[in-house]
Coordinates of C-alpha atoms in Angstrom, one line a residue:
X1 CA -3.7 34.5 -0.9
X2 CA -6.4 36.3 0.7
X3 CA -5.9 37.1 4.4
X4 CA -9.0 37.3 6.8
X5 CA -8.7 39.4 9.9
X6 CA -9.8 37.6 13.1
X7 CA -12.1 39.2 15.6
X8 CA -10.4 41.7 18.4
X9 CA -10.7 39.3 21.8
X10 CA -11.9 42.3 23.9
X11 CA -14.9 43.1 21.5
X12 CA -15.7 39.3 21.7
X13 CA -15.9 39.9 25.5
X14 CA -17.7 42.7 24.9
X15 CA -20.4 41.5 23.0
X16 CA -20.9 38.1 25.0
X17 CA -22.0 40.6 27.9
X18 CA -24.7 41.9 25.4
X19 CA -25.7 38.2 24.6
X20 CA -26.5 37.7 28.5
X21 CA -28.6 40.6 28.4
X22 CA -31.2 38.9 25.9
X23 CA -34.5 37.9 27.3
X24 CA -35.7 35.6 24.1
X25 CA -38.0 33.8 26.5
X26 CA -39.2 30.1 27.0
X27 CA -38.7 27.7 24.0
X28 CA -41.8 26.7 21.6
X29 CA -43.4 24.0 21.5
X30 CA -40.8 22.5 18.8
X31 CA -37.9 23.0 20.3
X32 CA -35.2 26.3 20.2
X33 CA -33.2 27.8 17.3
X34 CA -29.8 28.3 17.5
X35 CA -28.3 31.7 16.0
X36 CA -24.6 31.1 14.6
X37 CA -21.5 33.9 14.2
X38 CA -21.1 34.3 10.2
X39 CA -17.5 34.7 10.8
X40 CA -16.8 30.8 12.2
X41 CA -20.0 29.3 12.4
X42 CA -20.0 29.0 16.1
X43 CA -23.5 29.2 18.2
X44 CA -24.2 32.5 19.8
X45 CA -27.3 31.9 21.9
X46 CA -30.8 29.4 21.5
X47 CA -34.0 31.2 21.1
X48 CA -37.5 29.7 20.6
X49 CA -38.7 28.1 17.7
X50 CA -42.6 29.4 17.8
X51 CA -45.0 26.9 15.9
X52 CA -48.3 28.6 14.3
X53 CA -50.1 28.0 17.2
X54 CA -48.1 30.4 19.3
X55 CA -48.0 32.7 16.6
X56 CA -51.4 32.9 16.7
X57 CA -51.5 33.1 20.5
X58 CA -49.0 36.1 20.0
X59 CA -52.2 37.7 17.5
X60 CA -54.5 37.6 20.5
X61 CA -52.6 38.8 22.6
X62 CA -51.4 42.1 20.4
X63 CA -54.6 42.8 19.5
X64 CA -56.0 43.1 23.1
X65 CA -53.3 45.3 24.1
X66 CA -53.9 47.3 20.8
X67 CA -57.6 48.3 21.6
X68 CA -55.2 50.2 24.3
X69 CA -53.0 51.8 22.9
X70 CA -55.6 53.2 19.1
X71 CA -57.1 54.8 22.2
X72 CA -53.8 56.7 23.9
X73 CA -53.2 60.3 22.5
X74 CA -50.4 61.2 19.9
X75 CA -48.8 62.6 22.4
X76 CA -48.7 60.2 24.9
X77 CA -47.1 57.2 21.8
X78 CA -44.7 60.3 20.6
X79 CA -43.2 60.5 24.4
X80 CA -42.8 56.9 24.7
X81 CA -41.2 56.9 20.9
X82 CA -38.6 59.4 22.4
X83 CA -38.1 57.4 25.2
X84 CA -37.0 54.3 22.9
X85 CA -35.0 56.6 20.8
X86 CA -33.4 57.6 23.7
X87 CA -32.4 54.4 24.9
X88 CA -31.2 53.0 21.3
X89 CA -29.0 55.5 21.2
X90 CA -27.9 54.8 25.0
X91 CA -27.2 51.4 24.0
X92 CA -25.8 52.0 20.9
X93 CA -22.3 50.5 21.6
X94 CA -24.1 47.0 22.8
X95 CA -26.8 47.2 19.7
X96 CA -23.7 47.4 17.1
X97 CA -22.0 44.4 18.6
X98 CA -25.0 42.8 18.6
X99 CA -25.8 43.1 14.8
X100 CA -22.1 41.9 14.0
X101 CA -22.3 38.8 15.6
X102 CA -25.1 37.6 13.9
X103 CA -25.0 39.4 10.8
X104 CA -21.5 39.5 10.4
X105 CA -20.9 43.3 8.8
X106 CA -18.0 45.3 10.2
X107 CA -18.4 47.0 13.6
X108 CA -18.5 50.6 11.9
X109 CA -21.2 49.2 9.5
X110 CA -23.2 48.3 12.4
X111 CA -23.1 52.0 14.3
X112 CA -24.1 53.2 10.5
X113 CA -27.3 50.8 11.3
X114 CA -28.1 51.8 14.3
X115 CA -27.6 55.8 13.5
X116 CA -30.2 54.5 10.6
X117 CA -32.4 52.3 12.7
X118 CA -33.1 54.4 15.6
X119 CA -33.5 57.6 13.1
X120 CA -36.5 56.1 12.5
X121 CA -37.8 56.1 16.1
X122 CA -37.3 59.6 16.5
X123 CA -39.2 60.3 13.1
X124 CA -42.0 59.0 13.7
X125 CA -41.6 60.1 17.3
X126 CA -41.9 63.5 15.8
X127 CA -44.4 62.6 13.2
X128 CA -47.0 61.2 15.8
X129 CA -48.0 64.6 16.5
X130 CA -48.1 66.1 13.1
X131 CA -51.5 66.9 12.2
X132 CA -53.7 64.8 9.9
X133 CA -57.1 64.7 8.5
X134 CA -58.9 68.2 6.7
X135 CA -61.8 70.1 6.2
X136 CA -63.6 70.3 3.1
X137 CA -66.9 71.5 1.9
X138 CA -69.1 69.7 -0.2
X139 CA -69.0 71.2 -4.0
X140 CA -73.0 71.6 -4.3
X141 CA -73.0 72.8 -0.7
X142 CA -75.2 72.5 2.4
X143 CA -72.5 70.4 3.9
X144 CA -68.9 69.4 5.5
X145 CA -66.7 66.2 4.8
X146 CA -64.1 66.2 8.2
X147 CA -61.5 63.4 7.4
X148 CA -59.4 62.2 9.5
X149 CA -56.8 59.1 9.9
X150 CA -57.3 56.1 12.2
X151 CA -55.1 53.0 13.0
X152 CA -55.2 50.4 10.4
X153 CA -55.6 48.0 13.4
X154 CA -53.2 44.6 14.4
X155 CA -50.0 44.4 11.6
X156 CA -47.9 41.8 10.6
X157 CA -44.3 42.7 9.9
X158 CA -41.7 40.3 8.6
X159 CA -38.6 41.9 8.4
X160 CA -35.2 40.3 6.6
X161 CA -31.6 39.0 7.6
X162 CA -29.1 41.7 6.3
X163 CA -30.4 45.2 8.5
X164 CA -31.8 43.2 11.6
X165 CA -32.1 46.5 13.5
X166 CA -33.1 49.2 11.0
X167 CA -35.8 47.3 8.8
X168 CA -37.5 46.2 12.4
X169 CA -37.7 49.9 13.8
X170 CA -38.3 51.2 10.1
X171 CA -42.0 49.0 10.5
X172 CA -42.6 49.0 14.4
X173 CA -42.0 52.9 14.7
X174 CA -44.5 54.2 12.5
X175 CA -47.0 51.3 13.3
X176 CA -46.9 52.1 17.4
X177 CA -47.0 56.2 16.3
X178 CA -50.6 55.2 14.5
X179 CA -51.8 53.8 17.0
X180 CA -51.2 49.5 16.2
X181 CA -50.0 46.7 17.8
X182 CA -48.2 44.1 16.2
X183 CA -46.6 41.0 15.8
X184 CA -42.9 41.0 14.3
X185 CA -41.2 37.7 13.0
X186 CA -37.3 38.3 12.1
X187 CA -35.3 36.5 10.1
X188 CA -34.4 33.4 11.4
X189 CA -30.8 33.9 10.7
X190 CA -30.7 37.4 12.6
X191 CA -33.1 37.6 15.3
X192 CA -31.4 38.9 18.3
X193 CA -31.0 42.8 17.6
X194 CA -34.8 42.6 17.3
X195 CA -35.4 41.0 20.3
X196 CA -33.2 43.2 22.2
X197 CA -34.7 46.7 20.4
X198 CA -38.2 45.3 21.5
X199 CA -36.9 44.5 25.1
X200 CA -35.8 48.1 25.3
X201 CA -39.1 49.1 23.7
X202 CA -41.1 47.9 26.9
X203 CA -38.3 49.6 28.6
X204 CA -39.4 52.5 27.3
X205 CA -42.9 51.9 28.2
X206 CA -43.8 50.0 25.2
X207 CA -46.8 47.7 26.9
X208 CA -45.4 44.0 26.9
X209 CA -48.0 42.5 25.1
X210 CA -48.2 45.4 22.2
X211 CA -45.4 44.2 19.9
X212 CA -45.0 40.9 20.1
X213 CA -41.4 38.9 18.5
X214 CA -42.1 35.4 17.4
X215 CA -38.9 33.3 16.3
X216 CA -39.7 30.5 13.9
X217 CA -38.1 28.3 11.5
X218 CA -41.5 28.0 10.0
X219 CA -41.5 31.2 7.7
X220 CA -44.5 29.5 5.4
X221 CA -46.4 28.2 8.5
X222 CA -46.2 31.4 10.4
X223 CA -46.9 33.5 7.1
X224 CA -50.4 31.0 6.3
X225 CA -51.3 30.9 10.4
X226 CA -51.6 35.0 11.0
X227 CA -52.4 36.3 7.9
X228 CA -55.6 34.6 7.5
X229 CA -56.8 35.5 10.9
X230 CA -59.5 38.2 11.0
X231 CA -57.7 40.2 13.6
X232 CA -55.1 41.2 11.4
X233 CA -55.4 43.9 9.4
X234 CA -51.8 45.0 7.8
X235 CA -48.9 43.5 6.4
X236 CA -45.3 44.7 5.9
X237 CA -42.6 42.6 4.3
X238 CA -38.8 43.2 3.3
X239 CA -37.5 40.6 1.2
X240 CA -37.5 38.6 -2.1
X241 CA -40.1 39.3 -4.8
X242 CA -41.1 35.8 -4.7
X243 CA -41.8 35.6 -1.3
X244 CA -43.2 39.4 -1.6
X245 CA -46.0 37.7 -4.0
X246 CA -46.8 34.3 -1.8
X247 CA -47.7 37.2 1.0
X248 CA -49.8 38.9 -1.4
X249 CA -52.2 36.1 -2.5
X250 CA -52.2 35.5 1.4
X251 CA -53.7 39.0 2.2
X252 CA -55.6 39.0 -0.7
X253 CA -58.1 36.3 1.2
X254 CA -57.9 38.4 4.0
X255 CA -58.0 42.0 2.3
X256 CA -54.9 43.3 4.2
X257 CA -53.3 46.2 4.0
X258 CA -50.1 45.3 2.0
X259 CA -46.5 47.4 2.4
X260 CA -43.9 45.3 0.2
X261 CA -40.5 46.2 0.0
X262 CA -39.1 43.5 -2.5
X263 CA -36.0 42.7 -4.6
X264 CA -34.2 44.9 -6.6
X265 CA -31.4 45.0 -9.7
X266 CA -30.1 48.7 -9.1
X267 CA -28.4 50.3 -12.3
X268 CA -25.5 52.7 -11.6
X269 CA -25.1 54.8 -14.3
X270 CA -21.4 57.0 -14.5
X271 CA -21.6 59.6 -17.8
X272 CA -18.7 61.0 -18.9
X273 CA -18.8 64.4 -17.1
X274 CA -19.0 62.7 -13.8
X275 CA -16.6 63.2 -11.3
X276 CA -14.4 60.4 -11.4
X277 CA -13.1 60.1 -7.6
X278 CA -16.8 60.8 -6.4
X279 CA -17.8 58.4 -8.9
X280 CA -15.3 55.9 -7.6
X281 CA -16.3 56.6 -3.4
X282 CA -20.3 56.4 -5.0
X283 CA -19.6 53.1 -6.6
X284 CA -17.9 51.5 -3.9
X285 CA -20.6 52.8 -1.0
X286 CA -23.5 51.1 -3.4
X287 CA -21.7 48.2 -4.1
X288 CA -20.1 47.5 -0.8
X289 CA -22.4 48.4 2.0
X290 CA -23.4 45.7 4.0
X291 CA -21.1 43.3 2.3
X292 CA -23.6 44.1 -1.4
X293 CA -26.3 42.3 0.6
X294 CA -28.4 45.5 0.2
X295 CA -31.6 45.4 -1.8
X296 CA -30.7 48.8 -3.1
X297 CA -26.7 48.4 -3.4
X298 CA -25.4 48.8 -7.4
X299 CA -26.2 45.3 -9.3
X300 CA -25.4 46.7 -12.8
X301 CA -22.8 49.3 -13.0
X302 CA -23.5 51.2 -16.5
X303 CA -20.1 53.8 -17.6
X304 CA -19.7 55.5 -20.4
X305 CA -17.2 54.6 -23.1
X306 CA -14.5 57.7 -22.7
X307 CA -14.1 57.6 -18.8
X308 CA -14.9 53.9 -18.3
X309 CA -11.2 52.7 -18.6
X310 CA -10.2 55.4 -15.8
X311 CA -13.3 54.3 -13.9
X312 CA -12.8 50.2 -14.2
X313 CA -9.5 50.5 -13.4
X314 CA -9.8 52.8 -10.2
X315 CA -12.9 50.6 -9.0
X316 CA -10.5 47.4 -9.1
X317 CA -7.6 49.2 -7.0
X318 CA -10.4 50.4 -4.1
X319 CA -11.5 46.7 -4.1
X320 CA -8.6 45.2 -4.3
X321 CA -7.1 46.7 -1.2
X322 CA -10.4 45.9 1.0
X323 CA -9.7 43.8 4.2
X324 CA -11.5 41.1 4.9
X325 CA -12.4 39.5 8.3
X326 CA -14.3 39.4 11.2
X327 CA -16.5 42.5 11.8
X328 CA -14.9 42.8 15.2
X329 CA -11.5 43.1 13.8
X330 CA -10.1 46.4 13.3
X331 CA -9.8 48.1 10.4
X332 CA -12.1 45.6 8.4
X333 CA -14.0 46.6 5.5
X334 CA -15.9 43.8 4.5
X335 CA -17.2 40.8 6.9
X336 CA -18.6 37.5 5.7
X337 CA -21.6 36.7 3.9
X338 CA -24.4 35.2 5.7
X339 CA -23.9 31.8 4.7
X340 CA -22.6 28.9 2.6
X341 CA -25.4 29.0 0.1
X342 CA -24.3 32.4 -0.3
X343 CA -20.9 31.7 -1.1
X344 CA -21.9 29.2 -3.5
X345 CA -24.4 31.7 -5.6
X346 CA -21.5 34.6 -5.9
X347 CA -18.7 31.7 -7.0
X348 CA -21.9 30.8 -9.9
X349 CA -22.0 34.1 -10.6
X350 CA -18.8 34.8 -11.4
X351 CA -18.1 31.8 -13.3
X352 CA -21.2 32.3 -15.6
X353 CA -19.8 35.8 -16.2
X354 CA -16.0 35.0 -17.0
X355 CA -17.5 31.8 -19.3
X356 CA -19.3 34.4 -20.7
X357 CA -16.8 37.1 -21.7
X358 CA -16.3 39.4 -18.6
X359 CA -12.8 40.1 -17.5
X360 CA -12.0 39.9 -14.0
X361 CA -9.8 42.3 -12.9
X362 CA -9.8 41.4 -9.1
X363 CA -11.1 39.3 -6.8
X364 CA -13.4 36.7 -7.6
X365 CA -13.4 34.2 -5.7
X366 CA -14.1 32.5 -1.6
X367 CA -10.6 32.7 1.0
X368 CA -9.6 29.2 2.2
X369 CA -10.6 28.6 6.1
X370 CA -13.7 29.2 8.0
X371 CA -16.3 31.5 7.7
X372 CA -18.4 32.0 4.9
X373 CA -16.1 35.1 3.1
X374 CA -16.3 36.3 -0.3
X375 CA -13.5 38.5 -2.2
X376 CA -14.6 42.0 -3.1
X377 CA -14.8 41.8 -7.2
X378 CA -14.5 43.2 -9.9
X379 CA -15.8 42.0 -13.3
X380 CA -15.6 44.4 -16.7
X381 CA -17.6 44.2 -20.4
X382 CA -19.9 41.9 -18.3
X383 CA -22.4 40.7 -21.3
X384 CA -25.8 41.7 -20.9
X385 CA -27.5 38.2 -20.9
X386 CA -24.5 37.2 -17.8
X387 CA -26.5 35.7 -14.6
X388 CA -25.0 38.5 -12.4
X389 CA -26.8 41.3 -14.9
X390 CA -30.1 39.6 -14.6
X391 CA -30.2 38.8 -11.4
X392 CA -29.9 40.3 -7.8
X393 CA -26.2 39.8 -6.9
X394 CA -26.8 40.1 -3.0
X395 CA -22.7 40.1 -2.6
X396 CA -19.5 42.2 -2.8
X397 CA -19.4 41.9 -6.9
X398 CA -19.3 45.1 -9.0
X399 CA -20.4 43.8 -12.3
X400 CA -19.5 46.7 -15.1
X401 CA -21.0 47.3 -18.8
X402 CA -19.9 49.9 -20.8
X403 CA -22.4 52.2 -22.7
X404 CA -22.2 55.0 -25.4
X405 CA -25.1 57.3 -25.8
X406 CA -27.8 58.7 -22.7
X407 CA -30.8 57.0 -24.5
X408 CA -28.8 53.7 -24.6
X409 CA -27.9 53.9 -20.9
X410 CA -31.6 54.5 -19.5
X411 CA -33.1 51.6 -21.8
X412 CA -31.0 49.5 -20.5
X413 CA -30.8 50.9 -16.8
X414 CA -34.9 49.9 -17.1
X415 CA -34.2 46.8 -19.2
X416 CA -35.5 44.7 -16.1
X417 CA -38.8 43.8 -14.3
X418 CA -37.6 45.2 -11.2
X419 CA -37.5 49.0 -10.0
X420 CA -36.4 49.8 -6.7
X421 CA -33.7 52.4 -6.6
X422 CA -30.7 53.7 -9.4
X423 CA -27.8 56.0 -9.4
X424 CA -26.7 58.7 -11.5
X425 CA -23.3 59.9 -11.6
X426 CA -22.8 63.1 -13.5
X427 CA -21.6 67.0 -13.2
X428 CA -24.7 68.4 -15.6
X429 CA -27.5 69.4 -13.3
X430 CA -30.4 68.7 -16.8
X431 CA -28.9 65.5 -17.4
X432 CA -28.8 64.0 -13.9
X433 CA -32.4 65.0 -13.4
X434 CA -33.3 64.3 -16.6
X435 CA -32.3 60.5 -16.5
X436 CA -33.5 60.8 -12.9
X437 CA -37.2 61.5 -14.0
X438 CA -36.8 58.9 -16.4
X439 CA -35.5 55.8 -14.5
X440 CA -38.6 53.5 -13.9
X441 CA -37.1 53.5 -10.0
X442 CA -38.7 54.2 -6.7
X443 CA -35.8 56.2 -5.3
X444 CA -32.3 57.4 -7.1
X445 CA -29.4 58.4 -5.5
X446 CA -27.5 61.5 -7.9
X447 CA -23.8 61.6 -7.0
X448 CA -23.9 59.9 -4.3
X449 CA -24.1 55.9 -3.1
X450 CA -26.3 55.7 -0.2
X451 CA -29.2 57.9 -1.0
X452 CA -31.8 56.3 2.5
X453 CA -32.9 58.8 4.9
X454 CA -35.5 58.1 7.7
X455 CA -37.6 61.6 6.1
X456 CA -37.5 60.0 2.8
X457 CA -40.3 57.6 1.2
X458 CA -38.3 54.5 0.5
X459 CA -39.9 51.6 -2.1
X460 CA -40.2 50.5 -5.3
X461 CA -41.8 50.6 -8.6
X462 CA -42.6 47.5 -10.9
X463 CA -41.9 44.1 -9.1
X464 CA -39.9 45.8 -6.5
X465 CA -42.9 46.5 -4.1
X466 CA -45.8 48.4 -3.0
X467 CA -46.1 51.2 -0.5
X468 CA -43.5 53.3 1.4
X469 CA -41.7 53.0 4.3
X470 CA -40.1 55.9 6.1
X471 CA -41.0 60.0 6.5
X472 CA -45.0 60.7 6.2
X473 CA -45.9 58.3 3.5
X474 CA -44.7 55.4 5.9
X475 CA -46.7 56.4 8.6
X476 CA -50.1 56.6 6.3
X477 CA -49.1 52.4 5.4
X478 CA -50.8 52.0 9.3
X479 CA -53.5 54.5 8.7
X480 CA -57.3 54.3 7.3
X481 CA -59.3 57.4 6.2
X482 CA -62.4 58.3 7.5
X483 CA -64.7 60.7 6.8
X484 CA -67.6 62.4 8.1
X485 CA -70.2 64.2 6.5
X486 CA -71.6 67.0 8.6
X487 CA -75.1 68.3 7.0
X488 CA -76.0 72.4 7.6
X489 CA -78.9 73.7 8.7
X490 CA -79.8 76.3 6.0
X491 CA -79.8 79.7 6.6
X492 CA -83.1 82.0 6.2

């Protein structure tokens, strides 16, 4: 029987302090939402629950306070960016509780997430004052084009449940360094580390009405309310392809700017050569970050026939031994899902795969008691038409296939409509950038599980998204180009 580890009573404590801190603000006009702790269920705190009316209220009010800002210098947004940075890191300690108790990942998880998130910050902090725009001269002469880059103007971001910190600062950052206001609706599920990294924002000296946070149950009505107003000019989503696409024909009536960071079905590919503990350790950090619930975290792990016995059976011991419980109980390596439907999904997916033909070899299955927990898995020769191949697992289950030959590995690594990120595990420097440059993948991680980095341009290809988000690409998602055509005088 599987035993969950309860959460440590003086990190409760702790983290109700950081709870009496929040400043969500008066409830809408329907009423309040009530955010509950993964772990038991139990209410944390009430925060409004905005209809579209104040949504749109919330548009106004950004894009008054953006004319503003489009005209401070780079300088001036870059110091206040520091200034946020600075004081995300200050409050480090009270941001990482935060995230656990209404996400429910494990407290060292959370300091991961907030190392991540507020990298961000001080990117684009930096970034602000990079230069931008050229000179060129016209290729018949008599003349100069000086371009330059201007902010895209008010933008929309809609940020997810499972990194309630990092995909927030990962859109606001670059948007405020360009020069945009903007209005920023959480998950539902997980909007209180938002709301307390905007409160420090104004801190910072962030002006109040700039970036706006509007808490809704009313995802669809929100969405349909802003996005057809003419004052908004960009959206930026994290989330699930088909939501990613309802967005899209949204903005298309609008002609928005669109940055879509959408669902993913990552292949992990392990040759032969590969080095079988740091194949192990990349597996593990792919699969089991954030509890799986990663859009990027391993969906299909692909090994090669002679080291995929070693390789199975070492992946079922590390998960196997994982801890489960509350992510304020020490020593816990993997904290609830985020809720009952979740549980449900990941029990369907394993007994689709085991009806199918896959052997489980640990795990498998949800703990008796509360909380909505889900053993770290392990299923082998998962058939390739299984439900937890073709779709995006979302959970703590490693789903292995075996493969024989390169060329059959990277059809099959592609063998799906989506195309976010991939791994390659391997010791010959050709082959891992040879399969690299041939996954149809925004981003690929080579010997390694966790392959994000605040400089890096993170997104997809295929139905996985549009744009980038993160190092200089992310900052051009807020910017327009403009260019001005200087005639010359000719000379005698």
């Amino acid at each position: 029987m599987t035993t969950v580890l309860t959460a440590d009573q003086t990190a409760v404590t702790a983290s109700e302090k950081v709870l009496a801190r929040l400043k969500p603000g008066a409830a809408g006009a329907r009423g309040s939402l009530t955010v509950h702790d993964p772990f038991d269920g139990s209410p944390l705190i009430d925060v409004p629950d905005h209809d579209a009316e104040q949504a749109i209220d919330a548009v106004v009010r950004a894009d008054e306070a953006g004319r503003a800002w489009a005209a401070t210098t780079p300088r001036h947004r870059a110091d206040v960016l520091r200034r946020w940075y600075e004081l995300l890191v200050a409050n480090a300690e009270d941001i990482a509780l935060l995230i656990t108790r209404e996400m429910g990942k494990p407290l060292a998880e959370a300091h991961a997430e907030v190392t991540y998130g507020s990298d961000f910050v001080r990117w684009y902090a930096e970034e602000a004052v990079r230069p931008a725009g050229n000179l060129r001269e016209v290729p018949t002469g008599g003349a100069r084009l000086f371009t330059r880059r201007a902010p895209i103007g008010l933008s929309v971001l809609i940020t997810p449940w499972n990194f309630p910190l990092a995909m927030a600062t990962r859109k606001i950052a670059p948007a405020l360094a360009a020069g945009c206001p903007a209005v920023v609706k959480p998950a539902a599920l997980t909007p209180l580390t938002t709301l307390f990294a905007v409160q420090l924002a104004v801190e910072a000296g962030v002006p109040a009405d700039l970036v706006h946070v509007v808490t809704t149950s009313d995802a669809s009505g929100f969405s349909t309310a802003v996005l057809a107003d003419p004052r908004v000019r960009k959206v930026s989503f994290t989330g699930s392809t088909g939501v990613g696409k309802v967005l899209l024909r949204l903005a298309a009536d609008n002609v928005l700017k669109s940055s879509m960071e959408l669902g993913g079905n990552a292949p992990l590919l392990v040759f032969d050569d590969a080095d079988l503990d740091r194949a192990v350790d990349g597996a593990v950090a792919a699969k089991l970050r954030n509890g799986g619930q990663s859009c990027i975290a391993a969906n299909r792990i692909l090994v090669q026939d002679g080291i995929a016995d070693a390789f199975t059976e070492a992946l079922a011991e590390r998960l196997a031994s994982v801890r489960l419980g509350s992510g304020l109980a020490p020593g816990v390596q993997l904290g609830p899902v985020i809720d009952d439907r979740a549980v449900a999904r990941l029990s369907g997916l394993v007994e689709d795969a085991t009806q199918r033909g896959a052997k489980l070899l640990t795990g498998g299955s949800a703990p008796q008691g509360p909380g909505t927990f889900f053993e770290a898995t392990v299923l082998d020769e998962v058939p390739a038409d299984a439900d937890v191949v073709t779709t995006e697992i979302f959970g703590p289950i490693a789903s292995v296939q075996r493969f024989s030959t390169e060329a059959e590995a990277v059809a099959r690594a592609n063998d799906t409509e989506f195309g976010l990120a991939g791994y390659v595990f391997t010791q010959d420097l050709d082959r891992a950038f040879n399969v690299a440059d041939r996954l149809a993948t925004g981003l690929v991680g080579i010997n390694q599980g966790v392959p994000s980095n605040a400089a890096a341009p993170f997104g997809g290809v295929k139905q996985s998204g549009l744009g980038r988000e993160g190092s200089g690409e992310g900052l051009e998602e807020y910017q327009e180009i403009r260019f001005y055509n200087l005639a010359l005088r000719p000379t005698d």
